[in-house]
Coordinates of C-alpha atoms and ligand atoms in Angstrom, one line a residue:
M151 CA 115.2 86.2 92.4
S152 CA 112.0 84.6 93.7
Q153 CA 110.8 86.0 97.0
K154 CA 111.4 83.8 100.0
I155 CA 109.2 83.4 103.1
I156 CA 110.0 82.6 106.7
F157 CA 107.2 81.6 109.0
V158 CA 107.8 82.0 112.8
T159 CA 105.5 80.0 115.1
G160 CA 105.7 79.6 118.9
G161 CA 105.0 76.7 121.1
V162 CA 104.7 75.6 124.8
C163 CA 103.5 79.0 126.0
S164 CA 103.0 82.6 124.9
S165 CA 105.2 85.6 125.5
L166 CA 108.4 83.9 124.5
G167 CA 109.4 86.6 122.2
K168 CA 108.4 85.5 118.7
G169 CA 108.3 89.1 117.7
I170 CA 111.9 89.6 118.8
V171 CA 113.0 86.4 117.0
S172 CA 111.2 87.5 113.8
A173 CA 112.7 91.0 114.0
S174 CA 116.2 89.6 114.8
A175 CA 116.1 87.3 111.7
G176 CA 115.0 90.3 109.7
M177 CA 117.8 92.5 111.1
L178 CA 120.5 90.0 110.3
L179 CA 119.3 89.3 106.8
K180 CA 119.0 93.0 106.1
N181 CA 122.5 93.6 107.4
A182 CA 123.7 90.8 105.2
G183 CA 122.4 92.9 102.2
Y184 CA 118.9 91.4 101.6
S185 CA 115.7 93.5 101.6
V186 CA 113.3 92.3 104.2
S187 CA 109.8 92.9 105.3
I188 CA 107.8 91.4 108.2
Q189 CA 104.1 90.5 108.5
K190 CA 102.1 89.6 111.6
L191 CA 99.1 87.2 111.3
D192 CA 97.0 87.4 114.5
P193 CA 94.4 84.7 115.2
Y194 CA 92.0 86.9 117.2
L195 CA 88.6 88.0 115.9
N196 CA 89.0 91.7 116.2
V197 CA 89.2 93.3 112.8
D198 CA 92.2 95.3 113.9
P199 CA 93.8 96.1 117.4
G200 CA 92.6 99.7 117.2
T201 CA 89.8 99.2 119.7
M202 CA 91.5 96.8 122.0
S203 CA 92.2 97.8 125.6
P204 CA 95.9 98.6 126.3
F205 CA 95.4 96.5 129.5
Q206 CA 95.0 93.4 127.4
H207 CA 96.8 94.2 124.2
G208 CA 99.5 96.8 124.9
E209 CA 99.9 99.8 122.6
V210 CA 98.4 100.2 119.2
F211 CA 101.3 100.8 116.8
V212 CA 100.6 102.9 113.8
T213 CA 102.3 102.5 110.4
E214 CA 103.1 105.2 107.9
D215 CA 100.0 104.5 105.9
G216 CA 97.8 104.6 109.0
A217 CA 97.1 101.0 109.9
E218 CA 96.5 100.4 113.6
T219 CA 98.5 97.3 114.4
D220 CA 99.9 95.1 117.0
L221 CA 102.9 96.3 119.0
D222 CA 105.1 93.7 117.4
L223 CA 105.2 95.8 114.3
G224 CA 107.0 98.4 116.4
H225 CA 109.6 95.8 117.3
Y226 CA 110.0 94.9 113.6
E227 CA 110.4 98.5 112.5
R228 CA 112.9 99.2 115.2
F229 CA 115.0 96.1 114.3
I230 CA 114.9 96.3 110.6
D231 CA 114.6 100.0 110.2
E232 CA 112.0 99.7 107.4
N233 CA 108.5 101.3 107.3
L234 CA 105.9 98.6 107.2
S235 CA 102.4 99.0 105.8
R236 CA 98.8 97.9 106.2
F237 CA 99.8 94.7 104.4
S238 CA 102.0 93.8 107.4
T239 CA 99.1 93.1 109.6
V240 CA 96.3 90.6 109.3
T241 CA 93.8 89.3 111.8
T242 CA 91.4 86.4 111.6
G243 CA 88.6 89.0 112.2
R244 CA 89.7 90.9 109.1
V245 CA 90.0 87.7 107.0
Y246 CA 86.5 86.5 108.0
S247 CA 84.9 89.9 107.5
E248 CA 86.3 90.1 104.0
V249 CA 85.2 86.6 103.1
I250 CA 81.8 87.1 104.5
E251 CA 81.4 90.4 102.6
K252 CA 82.2 88.5 99.4
E253 CA 79.7 85.8 100.3
R254 CA 77.0 88.4 100.9
K255 CA 77.7 90.0 97.5
G256 CA 77.2 86.6 96.0
D257 CA 80.7 86.3 94.7
F258 CA 80.9 82.6 95.6
L259 CA 78.0 81.8 93.4
G260 CA 76.1 79.9 96.0
G261 CA 79.0 77.7 97.0
T262 CA 79.5 76.5 100.6
I263 CA 82.0 78.7 102.3
Q264 CA 84.5 76.8 104.5
V265 CA 87.6 77.4 106.6
V266 CA 89.5 75.3 104.1
P267 CA 89.8 76.5 101.3
H268 CA 88.1 79.9 101.6
I269 CA 89.6 81.3 104.8
T270 CA 93.0 79.7 104.2
D271 CA 93.1 80.9 100.6
R272 CA 92.4 84.4 101.8
I273 CA 95.2 84.2 104.4
K274 CA 97.5 82.8 101.7
N275 CA 96.7 85.7 99.4
K276 CA 97.4 88.1 102.2
V277 CA 100.9 86.6 102.7
L278 CA 101.7 86.6 99.0
Q279 CA 100.3 90.1 98.7
A280 CA 102.5 91.4 101.5
S281 CA 105.5 89.7 99.9
K282 CA 104.7 91.3 96.5
Y283 CA 103.8 94.7 97.8
S284 CA 107.0 95.0 99.8
G285 CA 109.1 93.7 97.0
A286 CA 111.4 92.3 99.7
D287 CA 113.8 89.5 99.0
V288 CA 112.5 87.8 102.2
L289 CA 109.2 88.2 103.9
I290 CA 109.1 87.1 107.5
V291 CA 105.7 86.1 108.8
E292 CA 105.0 85.8 112.5
I293 CA 102.0 83.8 113.5
G294 CA 100.4 85.1 116.7
G295 CA 99.4 82.8 119.5
T296 CA 100.8 79.3 120.3
V297 CA 100.7 76.1 118.2
G298 CA 97.8 74.1 119.5
D299 CA 95.4 77.1 119.8
I300 CA 92.1 76.3 118.1
E301 CA 92.0 79.6 116.2
G302 CA 95.6 79.3 114.9
E303 CA 94.9 76.2 112.8
P304 CA 94.0 77.9 109.6
F305 CA 97.4 79.7 109.7
L306 CA 99.3 76.4 110.2
E307 CA 97.4 75.0 107.2
V308 CA 98.6 78.0 105.2
I309 CA 102.2 77.3 106.2
R310 CA 101.8 73.7 105.2
Q311 CA 100.4 74.6 101.8
L312 CA 102.9 77.3 101.0
K313 CA 105.8 74.9 102.0
A314 CA 104.4 72.3 99.7
E315 CA 103.8 74.7 96.8
K316 CA 106.7 77.0 96.9
E317 CA 110.4 76.7 97.1
N318 CA 112.3 78.4 99.9
V319 CA 109.6 78.6 102.5
L320 CA 111.1 78.1 106.0
S321 CA 109.6 77.4 109.3
I322 CA 111.2 78.6 112.5
H323 CA 109.6 77.4 115.7
L324 CA 110.3 79.0 119.1
T325 CA 109.7 77.1 122.3
L326 CA 110.5 77.2 125.9
L327 CA 112.9 75.0 127.9
P328 CA 111.5 75.3 131.4
Y329 CA 113.9 75.0 134.4
L330 CA 113.1 72.6 137.2
Q331 CA 114.7 73.8 140.4
A332 CA 114.4 70.4 142.2
S333 CA 116.3 68.5 139.5
G334 CA 118.4 71.5 138.4
E335 CA 117.6 70.9 134.8
L336 CA 116.2 72.5 131.7
K337 CA 113.5 70.1 130.4
T338 CA 113.0 69.4 126.7
K339 CA 109.8 67.4 126.7
P340 CA 107.4 70.4 126.2
T341 CA 109.5 71.3 123.2
Q342 CA 109.3 67.8 121.8
L343 CA 105.5 67.8 122.3
S344 CA 105.2 71.2 120.7
V345 CA 107.1 70.1 117.6
R346 CA 105.0 67.0 117.5
Q347 CA 101.9 69.2 117.4
L348 CA 103.4 71.2 114.6
R349 CA 104.1 67.9 112.7
A350 CA 100.5 66.9 113.2
A351 CA 99.7 69.9 111.0
A352 CA 102.3 68.5 108.6
I353 CA 104.9 71.1 109.3
Q354 CA 108.5 70.0 110.0
P355 CA 110.3 73.0 111.5
D356 CA 113.6 73.9 109.7
I357 CA 115.0 75.9 112.6
L358 CA 114.3 75.7 116.3
V359 CA 114.9 78.5 118.8
C360 CA 114.8 77.5 122.4
R361 CA 114.1 80.2 125.0
A362 CA 115.3 79.6 128.5
D363 CA 116.0 81.7 131.6
K364 CA 119.3 79.8 132.1
N365 CA 122.3 79.0 130.0
I366 CA 121.4 76.0 127.8
P367 CA 124.1 73.3 127.8
E368 CA 125.2 72.0 124.3
E369 CA 123.9 68.5 125.2
I370 CA 120.4 69.9 125.7
L371 CA 120.5 71.6 122.3
E372 CA 121.7 68.4 120.6
K373 CA 119.0 66.4 122.3
V374 CA 116.3 68.9 121.2
G375 CA 117.6 68.7 117.6
R376 CA 117.7 64.9 117.7
F377 CA 114.2 64.4 119.1
C378 CA 112.7 67.1 116.8
G379 CA 114.4 66.1 113.6
V380 CA 116.2 69.4 113.2
E381 CA 119.9 69.4 112.4
N382 CA 122.1 70.5 115.2
S383 CA 123.4 73.7 113.5
A384 CA 119.8 74.9 113.2
V385 CA 118.9 74.7 116.9
F386 CA 119.5 78.0 118.5
P387 CA 119.5 79.0 122.2
C388 CA 117.6 82.1 123.1
E389 CA 118.6 82.9 126.7
T390 CA 117.0 85.8 128.5
V391 CA 119.2 88.8 128.1
S392 CA 119.2 92.3 129.6
S393 CA 118.4 94.1 126.3
I394 CA 116.3 92.7 123.5
Y395 CA 118.7 94.3 121.1
E396 CA 121.3 91.7 122.1
V397 CA 119.2 88.9 120.7
P398 CA 120.3 89.1 117.1
L399 CA 124.0 89.4 118.1
R400 CA 123.6 86.2 120.3
F401 CA 122.0 84.4 117.4
E402 CA 124.8 85.6 115.0
K403 CA 127.4 84.1 117.3
R404 CA 126.1 80.8 116.1
N405 CA 125.8 81.9 112.5
F406 CA 122.1 82.3 112.4
A407 CA 122.2 84.4 109.2
E408 CA 124.2 81.8 107.4
V409 CA 121.8 79.0 108.4
L410 CA 118.9 81.2 107.2
Q411 CA 120.6 82.0 103.9
R412 CA 121.6 78.4 103.3
K413 CA 118.1 77.1 103.9
L414 CA 116.5 79.9 101.8
G415 CA 118.8 79.2 98.9
L416 CA 120.4 82.6 99.2
K417 CA 124.0 83.5 98.5
I418 CA 125.7 83.5 101.8
K419 CA 126.9 86.9 103.0
K420 CA 128.1 87.9 106.4
P421 CA 125.8 90.5 108.1
K422 CA 127.5 93.8 109.0
C423 CA 126.7 94.3 112.7
A424 CA 129.4 96.7 113.9
E425 CA 127.0 99.6 114.3
W426 CA 124.4 97.5 116.1
E427 CA 127.2 96.1 118.3
K428 CA 128.2 99.6 119.3
M429 CA 124.6 100.5 120.1
V430 CA 124.2 97.4 122.3
E431 CA 127.5 98.2 124.1
N432 CA 126.2 101.7 124.8
I433 CA 123.0 100.1 126.2
I434 CA 124.8 97.6 128.4
T435 CA 127.5 100.0 129.7
A436 CA 125.2 102.9 130.4
T437 CA 124.9 102.8 134.2
D438 CA 124.4 106.5 135.0
E439 CA 120.6 106.8 135.6
L440 CA 118.3 109.6 134.5
K441 CA 114.9 109.4 136.0
I442 CA 112.0 110.3 133.7
G443 CA 108.4 110.4 134.9
L444 CA 105.9 108.8 132.6
C445 CA 102.6 110.3 133.6
G446 CA 99.7 108.1 132.3
K447 CA 96.9 106.0 133.5
Y448 CA 98.1 102.5 132.6
N449 CA 100.7 102.4 135.4
E450 CA 103.5 99.9 135.3
L451 CA 102.2 98.6 132.0
D452 CA 105.2 98.8 129.8
D453 CA 103.4 97.4 126.9
A454 CA 100.8 100.1 126.9
Y455 CA 103.5 102.7 126.2
L456 CA 106.1 100.5 124.5
S457 CA 107.2 102.8 121.7
V458 CA 107.3 105.8 124.0
I459 CA 109.5 103.9 126.5
E460 CA 111.7 102.6 123.7
A461 CA 112.1 106.1 122.3
L462 CA 113.0 107.6 125.7
K463 CA 115.5 104.8 126.3
S464 CA 117.1 105.2 122.9
A465 CA 117.5 108.9 123.4
G466 CA 119.3 108.0 126.6
Y467 CA 121.6 105.5 125.0
D468 CA 122.7 108.2 122.7
I469 CA 124.2 110.1 125.6
K470 CA 125.2 107.0 127.5
K471 CA 122.5 107.5 130.1
K472 CA 120.3 104.7 131.4
I473 CA 116.7 106.0 131.4
K474 CA 114.9 105.0 134.5
I475 CA 111.1 105.2 133.9
E476 CA 109.3 106.4 137.0
W477 CA 105.6 105.6 136.7
I478 CA 103.4 108.5 137.7
D479 CA 99.8 107.7 138.1
S480 CA 98.1 110.8 136.8
E481 CA 94.9 110.1 138.7
K482 CA 96.8 110.1 142.0
L483 CA 98.2 113.5 141.2
E484 CA 94.7 114.9 141.5
K485 CA 95.1 114.7 145.3
K486 CA 97.6 117.4 146.5
S487 CA 98.8 115.4 149.4
S488 CA 99.4 112.2 147.4
S489 CA 102.8 110.6 147.7
E490 CA 102.8 110.5 143.9
W491 CA 103.9 114.1 143.9
K492 CA 107.1 113.1 145.8
K493 CA 107.9 110.6 143.1
F494 CA 107.0 113.2 140.5
K495 CA 109.4 115.8 141.9
E496 CA 112.3 113.4 141.9
C497 CA 112.1 113.2 138.1
K498 CA 114.4 115.1 135.8
G499 CA 111.6 115.5 133.2
I500 CA 108.0 114.5 132.6
C501 CA 106.5 112.8 129.6
V502 CA 102.7 112.8 129.2
P503 CA 102.0 110.3 126.5
G504 CA 98.9 109.7 124.3
G505 CA 95.6 108.6 125.7
F506 CA 91.9 108.5 125.3
G507 CA 89.0 109.5 127.6
Y508 CA 88.7 111.9 130.6
R509 CA 90.0 109.7 133.4
G510 CA 93.3 110.9 134.8
T511 CA 93.4 114.1 132.6
E512 CA 93.0 116.5 135.5
G513 CA 96.1 115.0 137.1
K514 CA 97.9 115.4 133.8
I515 CA 96.9 119.1 133.6
L516 CA 98.4 119.6 137.1
A517 CA 101.6 117.9 135.9
A518 CA 101.8 120.2 132.9
K519 CA 101.3 123.2 135.2
Y520 CA 104.0 122.2 137.6
C521 CA 106.5 121.6 134.8
R522 CA 105.6 124.9 133.1
E523 CA 105.9 126.9 136.3
N524 CA 109.1 125.2 137.6
N525 CA 111.1 124.9 134.4
I526 CA 110.9 121.1 134.4
P527 CA 111.3 119.6 130.9
Y528 CA 108.0 118.3 129.6
L529 CA 107.3 116.3 126.5
G530 CA 103.6 116.0 125.5
L531 CA 102.6 113.4 123.0
C532 CA 99.2 113.8 121.3
L533 CA 96.9 113.9 124.4
G534 CA 99.9 115.2 126.3
S535 CA 100.1 118.2 124.0
Q536 CA 96.3 118.8 124.2
I537 CA 96.8 118.8 128.0
M538 CA 99.5 121.5 127.6
A539 CA 97.1 123.7 125.6
I540 CA 94.2 123.2 128.1
E541 CA 96.4 124.0 131.1
F542 CA 97.8 127.1 129.4
A543 CA 94.4 128.3 128.5
R544 CA 93.1 127.8 132.0
N545 CA 96.0 129.2 134.0
V546 CA 97.7 131.7 131.7
C547 CA 94.9 132.9 129.3
Q548 CA 92.4 132.9 132.2
L549 CA 89.9 130.7 130.3
E550 CA 89.0 128.8 133.5
N551 CA 86.7 126.4 131.8
A552 CA 89.1 125.3 129.1
T553 CA 88.8 121.7 128.2
S554 CA 88.6 119.3 125.3
Q555 CA 85.4 118.2 123.5
E556 CA 86.5 114.7 124.4
F557 CA 86.2 115.5 128.1
D558 CA 83.1 117.7 128.0
E559 CA 80.9 117.5 125.0
R560 CA 78.8 120.5 126.1
S561 CA 81.6 122.9 127.2
D562 CA 81.7 126.3 125.5
T563 CA 85.5 126.5 125.9
Q564 CA 86.8 123.6 123.8
I565 CA 90.4 124.3 123.3
V566 CA 90.6 120.9 121.6
H567 CA 87.7 119.8 119.5
Y568 CA 86.5 117.6 116.7
L569 CA 87.2 119.4 113.4
P570 CA 84.0 120.4 111.7
D571 CA 85.1 119.0 108.4
Q572 CA 86.1 115.7 109.9
N573 CA 83.7 112.9 109.4
S574 CA 80.7 113.8 111.6
E575 CA 80.0 110.2 112.7
I576 CA 82.2 109.5 115.7
S577 CA 82.3 105.7 115.8
K578 CA 85.0 103.9 117.6
G579 CA 86.7 102.1 114.8
G580 CA 88.6 103.8 112.0
T581 CA 87.6 107.5 112.3
L582 CA 90.9 108.7 113.7
R583 CA 93.4 110.8 111.8
L584 CA 95.9 108.0 111.2
G585 CA 99.3 107.7 109.7
A586 CA 102.0 110.0 108.4
Y587 CA 101.4 113.7 107.7
E588 CA 103.8 116.4 106.8
C589 CA 104.4 119.2 109.3
V590 CA 106.2 122.5 108.7
L591 CA 108.4 123.9 111.5
Q592 CA 108.9 127.5 112.4
K593 CA 112.5 128.7 112.7
N594 CA 113.9 129.8 116.1
T595 CA 111.8 127.3 118.0
K596 CA 112.6 124.3 120.1
A597 CA 111.0 122.0 117.6
Y598 CA 113.1 123.4 114.8
E599 CA 116.2 123.1 117.0
C600 CA 115.4 119.4 117.5
Y601 CA 114.7 118.4 113.9
G602 CA 117.2 120.9 112.3
K603 CA 115.0 121.2 109.2
E604 CA 111.8 122.8 108.1
K605 CA 109.8 119.9 106.8
I606 CA 109.1 116.8 108.7
S607 CA 106.7 113.9 108.6
E608 CA 105.4 112.1 111.6
R609 CA 102.6 109.6 112.4
H610 CA 99.2 110.5 113.9
R611 CA 96.5 108.7 115.8
H612 CA 93.9 111.0 117.3
R613 CA 90.4 112.1 116.8
Y614 CA 90.5 115.7 118.1
E615 CA 92.6 118.7 117.0
F616 CA 93.6 122.1 118.6
N617 CA 90.8 124.6 118.1
N618 CA 91.9 127.4 115.8
E619 CA 89.6 129.9 117.5
Y620 CA 92.0 129.9 120.4
R621 CA 95.1 130.2 118.4
D622 CA 95.6 133.9 118.8
I623 CA 94.9 134.0 122.5
L624 CA 97.4 131.2 123.1
Q625 CA 100.0 132.9 121.1
E626 CA 99.4 136.4 122.6
N627 CA 100.0 134.8 126.0
G628 CA 103.3 133.2 125.1
M629 CA 102.6 129.8 123.6
T630 CA 104.4 129.3 120.3
I631 CA 102.9 127.3 117.5
S632 CA 106.1 125.8 116.2
G633 CA 104.7 123.3 113.8
T634 CA 101.7 123.3 111.5
S635 CA 100.3 121.3 108.7
P636 CA 101.7 122.5 105.3
D637 CA 98.5 124.6 104.7
G638 CA 99.0 126.2 108.1
N639 CA 95.6 125.1 109.2
L640 CA 96.3 122.5 111.8
M641 CA 98.5 123.2 114.9
E642 CA 100.8 120.2 115.1
I643 CA 103.5 121.3 117.6
I644 CA 103.1 123.8 120.5
E645 CA 105.8 125.0 122.9
I646 CA 107.0 127.6 125.3
T647 CA 110.2 128.5 123.6
D648 CA 111.5 130.3 126.6
H649 CA 111.5 127.3 128.9
P650 CA 114.2 124.5 129.1
F651 CA 111.9 122.2 127.2
Y652 CA 108.1 122.5 127.1
V653 CA 107.0 120.9 123.8
G654 CA 104.0 119.0 122.7
S655 CA 103.2 117.3 119.4
Q656 CA 99.8 116.4 118.1
F657 CA 101.6 113.4 116.4
H658 CA 103.4 110.5 117.9
P659 CA 107.1 110.8 117.2
E660 CA 107.8 107.6 119.1
F661 CA 106.5 105.5 116.2
K662 CA 109.4 106.5 114.0
S663 CA 112.1 106.4 116.6
R664 CA 114.7 103.6 116.2
P665 CA 117.1 102.4 118.8
N666 CA 120.1 103.6 116.7
K667 CA 118.3 106.7 115.3
P668 CA 116.2 108.1 118.2
S669 CA 113.5 110.6 117.4
A670 CA 114.6 114.2 117.4
L671 CA 112.0 115.4 119.8
F672 CA 112.9 112.7 122.3
V673 CA 116.6 113.5 121.9
G674 CA 115.8 117.2 122.6
F675 CA 113.8 116.3 125.6
I676 CA 116.3 113.9 127.1
S677 CA 119.1 116.4 126.6
A678 CA 117.2 119.1 128.4
C679 CA 116.6 116.6 131.3
N680 CA 120.3 115.8 131.4
V681 CA 121.6 119.1 132.8
Ligands
LIG809 N1 92.2 111.3 122.8 C1 92.9 112.3 122.0 C2 92.3 112.4 120.6 O1 91.6 111.5 120.2 C3 94.4 112.0 121.9 C4 94.7 110.7 121.2 C5 96.1 110.2 121.5 O2 96.7 110.7 122.4 N2 96.6 109.3 120.7 O3 92.5 113.4 119.9

């Protein structure tokens, strides 16, 4: 069977949920029995999102093979339950840098390098390469940005070319139907104009998805279809719902999978959604709240900790609890009298997620101390685990000046440091330990209890490691090294076993957590909070 491609574009405005629409299409096709992969093409000029601020760009999601990607890849993995790869992420910056590198080497033999065909060919190659590498029956390609953006044009040209050259290439366009209070109506004109813009790039959408904050009347959907030249059965409403995981089920009520399969020339099979439906029911019916403090420095910025929040919530759905995230600004904890401490103490457990830089870390150290001394469940992720070790070294092992090389380059008590055999050049892009590594767990520990097996593999994204010179003193004082790299050299999980839950991992278990298969460490943590 030849591989099929679905392109997903967005119009009218950004943030409509193209990622969720792409992931939903993937989930339905996979549940219908087709293998699926997803790729994101981002029009910005950064080579990858690794160095972009979480304020602007949200979390950096890491794949098994260590690519630093857009957070949408996290949505894709959670919906389709497939591990994606470095081929699943492409930015304009990467494409240009590769083309220019070739030009510098003289590979173009003196030819003039242009957006069409050189940049577009490169993008096209990346799409075909992702399709081939994944071996999936269907590759779904989300185009970042909004139709009409100047930098998005080469991507539209690639869609046009592939639609013309290959069979079974589909275009899904997502738009917004804004609601006008005064006239009490959802308006279709912006959608019509957006489709016209797409047509100006010689792309006729095959499927339209209309996002709205209100119920969309049938007449409006018909009108959109008529004006945009899309058959009625291929115009789908996408109304705002309480959980993103409801979206594919809503689509399927109107036979989304069948329309996709028909238009892709695939044999029509009904997706099996019973398990997903059960999960969504658990999400919707969980009303009993469990307050978990998320102690970081990007307060109220859900996107900056997206996978962590998703993993916490999923661990909650499992026991029918609704996880209420309480944002704890770690910098504010540095003042003893701060009202932040009141919020902190109302939480059933505290999660200190990953992070970079010194700002806010003293507050996190105080948070770890409080949890350790008061038997409050604590889950430390990457930086959050380094914080645990520093706190323990300072307050239990009496190493008052304990810190991380990242916070104090000249300190002589670096509990966390840059490993001597790591690359000595600390530049900002691409020098981190990235991607999945194996970890071996010690029996009779909390970590082992959570995973229930000896060998695990989890994804990393960090520059610094626990300093082995302090291993003995930490252990002698009651810290357990419950997980190490297979050669025993790197400390990967630390814990205080004799505590309701005080566990920190150097890796990021949140990246492999799925809504219907929550990460073992998160399940262990949430269960300990739920007593
Ligand atoms: N800043 C720390 C390091 O580089 C932790 C990174 C993280 O939490 N992802 O090691």
